[in-house]
Tab-separated table of C-alpha atoms in Angstrom:
chain	number	residue	atom	x	y	z
J	1	MET	CA	0.000	0.000	0.000
J	2	ALA	CA	1.290	3.438	-0.923
J	3	ARG	CA	2.547	5.818	1.741
J	4	VAL	CA	1.363	9.442	1.342
J	5	ILE	CA	4.066	11.991	2.112
J	6	VAL	CA	4.458	15.732	2.162
J	7	HIS	CA	7.857	16.267	0.566
J	8	ALA	CA	9.090	19.846	0.569
J	9	THR	CA	12.123	22.038	0.750
J	10	VAL	CA	11.364	24.912	3.094
J	11	THR	CA	13.166	27.826	4.688
J	12	LEU	CA	13.869	27.772	8.400
J	13	ASP	CA	10.827	30.034	8.863
J	14	GLY	CA	8.611	27.547	6.989
J	15	PHE	CA	8.220	29.056	3.521
J	16	LEU	CA	8.103	27.095	0.259
J	17	ALA	CA	8.676	30.177	-1.877
J	18	ASP	CA	8.905	33.939	-1.641
J	19	ALA	CA	5.746	36.045	-2.032
J	20	ASP	CA	6.044	35.940	-5.840
J	21	GLY	CA	6.539	32.170	-5.921
J	22	GLY	CA	10.307	32.437	-6.400
J	23	VAL	CA	12.575	29.695	-5.138
J	24	ASP	CA	15.991	31.100	-6.032
J	25	TRP	CA	16.975	30.732	-2.360
J	26	MET	CA	17.082	26.936	-2.905
J	27	PHE	CA	20.020	27.076	-5.293
J	28	GLY	CA	23.727	27.806	-5.056
J	29	ARG	CA	24.226	26.519	-1.528
J	30	PRO	CA	27.163	24.329	-0.582
J	31	SER	CA	26.215	20.676	-0.705
J	32	ALA	CA	27.589	17.431	0.639
J	33	PRO	CA	27.150	13.998	-0.934
J	34	GLU	CA	25.093	12.998	2.126
J	35	ASP	CA	22.506	15.712	1.281
J	36	ASP	CA	22.146	14.236	-2.179
J	37	VAL	CA	21.741	10.697	-0.787
J	38	VAL	CA	18.843	11.785	1.454
J	39	VAL	CA	17.008	13.478	-1.431
J	40	GLU	CA	17.766	10.646	-3.872
J	41	ASN	CA	16.346	8.117	-1.385
J	42	VAL	CA	13.065	10.013	-1.231
J	43	MET	CA	12.908	10.433	-5.000
J	44	LYS	CA	13.563	6.762	-5.793
J	45	ASN	CA	10.600	5.809	-3.575
J	46	ILE	CA	8.065	8.191	-5.148
J	47	GLY	CA	5.562	6.394	-7.384
J	48	ALA	CA	3.034	9.193	-8.011
J	49	ILE	CA	2.530	12.892	-7.315
J	50	VAL	CA	-0.474	15.046	-6.346
J	51	GLY	CA	-0.246	18.798	-6.876
J	52	GLY	CA	-2.249	21.774	-8.020
J	53	ALA	CA	-2.981	22.683	-11.640
J	54	ASN	CA	-2.151	26.118	-12.955
J	55	LYS	CA	-4.986	28.400	-14.082
J	56	THR	CA	-4.503	27.601	-17.774
J	57	GLN	CA	-4.283	23.839	-17.153
J	58	THR	CA	-1.106	23.579	-19.186
J	59	ILE	CA	2.198	22.047	-18.219
J	60	ASP	CA	4.856	24.750	-18.501
J	61	ASP	CA	8.575	24.065	-18.083
J	62	GLY	CA	8.831	25.703	-14.664
J	63	GLU	CA	5.853	23.727	-13.350
J	64	ILE	CA	7.023	20.167	-13.922
J	65	PRO	CA	7.280	18.386	-10.546
J	66	TYR	CA	10.850	17.498	-9.632
J	67	GLY	CA	12.003	19.140	-12.861
J	68	GLY	CA	10.776	16.122	-14.831
J	69	MET	CA	13.372	13.842	-13.216
J	70	LEU	CA	10.610	11.521	-11.988
J	71	LYS	CA	8.671	9.745	-14.705
J	72	VAL	CA	5.656	8.950	-12.522
J	73	PRO	CA	1.942	9.760	-12.877
J	74	VAL	CA	0.973	13.256	-11.727
J	75	TYR	CA	-2.531	14.099	-10.485
J	76	LEU	CA	-3.372	17.796	-10.581
J	77	MET	CA	-6.237	19.377	-8.665
J	78	THR	CA	-8.474	21.675	-10.690
J	79	HIS	CA	-11.946	23.225	-10.639
J	80	SER	CA	-12.909	22.285	-14.215
J	81	GLU	CA	-12.712	19.216	-16.432
J	82	HIS	CA	-9.650	18.751	-18.613
J	83	GLU	CA	-8.332	15.820	-20.602
J	84	PRO	CA	-5.061	14.275	-19.399
J	85	ILE	CA	-1.851	15.687	-20.850
J	86	GLU	CA	1.114	13.520	-21.826
J	87	ARG	CA	4.470	15.277	-21.839
J	88	ASP	CA	7.988	13.837	-21.871
J	89	GLY	CA	6.805	10.422	-20.689
J	90	ILE	CA	4.700	11.794	-17.823
J	91	THR	CA	0.901	11.638	-17.742
J	92	TYR	CA	-0.808	14.566	-16.004
J	93	THR	CA	-4.354	13.700	-14.936
J	94	PHE	CA	-6.666	16.495	-13.822
J	95	VAL	CA	-8.961	15.768	-10.867
J	96	VAL	CA	-11.910	18.095	-10.273
J	97	ASP	CA	-12.437	19.290	-6.675
J	98	ASP	CA	-11.932	15.904	-4.955
J	99	ILE	CA	-8.533	15.751	-3.333
J	100	ALA	CA	-9.313	12.442	-1.609
J	101	GLN	CA	-10.004	10.925	-5.042
J	102	ALA	CA	-6.749	12.366	-6.394
J	103	VAL	CA	-4.786	10.826	-3.512
J	104	GLU	CA	-6.593	7.493	-3.910
J	105	SER	CA	-5.874	7.408	-7.665
J	106	ALA	CA	-2.245	8.352	-7.042
J	107	ALA	CA	-1.939	5.639	-4.371
J	108	GLN	CA	-3.272	3.024	-6.782
J	109	ALA	CA	-0.786	4.179	-9.434
J	110	ALA	CA	2.098	4.241	-6.921
J	111	GLY	CA	1.502	0.684	-5.709
J	112	ALA	CA	4.039	-0.019	-2.948
J	113	LYS	CA	5.832	3.286	-3.550
J	114	TRP	CA	5.033	6.719	-2.126
J	115	VAL	CA	2.615	9.448	-3.160
J	116	SER	CA	4.301	12.841	-2.899
J	117	LEU	CA	2.088	15.847	-2.130
J	118	LEU	CA	3.367	19.115	-3.552
J	119	GLY	CA	2.453	22.613	-2.444
J	120	GLY	CA	1.151	24.198	0.719
J	121	SER	CA	-2.549	24.128	-0.094
J	122	ILE	CA	-2.522	20.495	-1.251
J	123	SER	CA	-0.473	19.438	1.785
J	124	ARG	CA	-2.708	21.284	4.268
J	125	GLN	CA	-5.913	19.887	2.752
J	126	CYS	CA	-4.566	16.347	2.910
J	127	LEU	CA	-3.363	16.820	6.497
J	128	GLN	CA	-6.814	18.135	7.472
J	129	LEU	CA	-8.452	15.086	5.891
J	130	GLY	CA	-6.099	12.637	7.626
J	131	LEU	CA	-4.609	11.435	4.335
J	132	VAL	CA	-0.928	12.065	5.135
J	133	ASP	CA	1.328	9.361	6.559
J	134	GLU	CA	4.655	11.218	6.770
J	135	LEU	CA	6.361	14.592	6.395
J	136	HIS	CA	9.743	14.723	4.630
J	137	LEU	CA	11.156	18.228	5.003
J	138	ASP	CA	14.474	19.521	3.724
J	139	VAL	CA	15.103	22.735	5.682
J	140	ALA	CA	17.388	25.317	4.090
J	141	PRO	CA	19.371	27.655	6.343
J	142	VAL	CA	17.672	30.866	5.244
J	143	LEU	CA	14.924	33.103	6.637
J	144	LEU	CA	12.637	34.721	4.057
J	145	GLY	CA	10.506	36.634	6.548
J	146	GLY	CA	7.439	36.099	4.374
J	147	GLY	CA	6.198	34.222	1.354
J	148	ILE	CA	4.196	31.092	0.610
J	149	SER	CA	3.931	29.019	3.771
J	150	LEU	CA	3.755	25.250	3.923
J	151	PHE	CA	1.603	25.040	7.045
J	152	ALA	CA	0.032	28.478	7.685
J	153	GLY	CA	-3.736	28.150	7.813
J	154	LEU	CA	-3.730	24.466	8.742
J	155	GLY	CA	-6.145	25.340	11.531
J	156	GLN	CA	-5.680	22.232	13.638
J	157	ARG	CA	-3.144	20.492	15.809
J	158	ILE	CA	-1.436	17.442	14.347
J	159	GLU	CA	0.893	15.329	16.453
J	160	LEU	CA	4.037	13.957	14.846
J	161	GLU	CA	6.585	11.294	15.707
J	162	ARG	CA	10.178	11.959	14.667
J	163	LEU	CA	11.474	9.118	12.514
J	164	GLU	CA	14.736	10.530	11.235
J	165	THR	CA	16.865	13.657	11.427
J	166	SER	CA	20.095	14.419	9.600
J	167	ALA	CA	22.050	17.563	8.812
J	168	TYR	CA	24.836	18.088	6.337
J	169	ALA	CA	26.269	20.987	4.347
J	170	SER	CA	23.176	22.418	2.674
J	171	GLU	CA	20.080	21.363	4.609
J	172	THR	CA	18.635	19.711	7.672
J	173	HIS	CA	16.513	16.723	6.701
J	174	LEU	CA	13.506	15.905	8.884
J	175	ARG	CA	11.178	12.929	8.636
J	176	TYR	CA	8.068	12.607	10.786
J	177	ARG	CA	5.185	10.144	10.999
J	178	VAL	CA	1.738	11.720	11.312
J	179	LEU	CA	0.037	10.315	14.400
J	180	ARG	CA	-3.665	9.635	14.088
């Protein structure tokens, strides 16, 4: 059975991106091979992705999850019907207003692998619905002071159990189980 994870790189103050959606703060930091091993381990276990569709329901270069490195099914939340899009060996399926259905479809596609939830809104909705099994956070040593938050607006307390913590040159890697 698929494990549903929130996988995100965040700033120390909990932001996914700056106020304009920029993520330039993620790049150009010193890195150690151990950082790469942690991220590669997560990526090799991802079997499907759930994220949000853009307003035009197209797949633009800057919007491809994991930069297109993962050739796994992607389920995109939307408010209107749209036919699936195939691009570079990845099928993007649009799911209208039913995030539980998107996660269920992704879990079926992932099989024994993981479903990765991308974005603050998607992650918060799935946490609120009790659909998340684990959090995998890569915390960059930078404070943005504002921007797009991963957890702001969650509106409820969720207890976590620490499973793994590591820190190397570029990030601190945190892994938690969501307690139900």
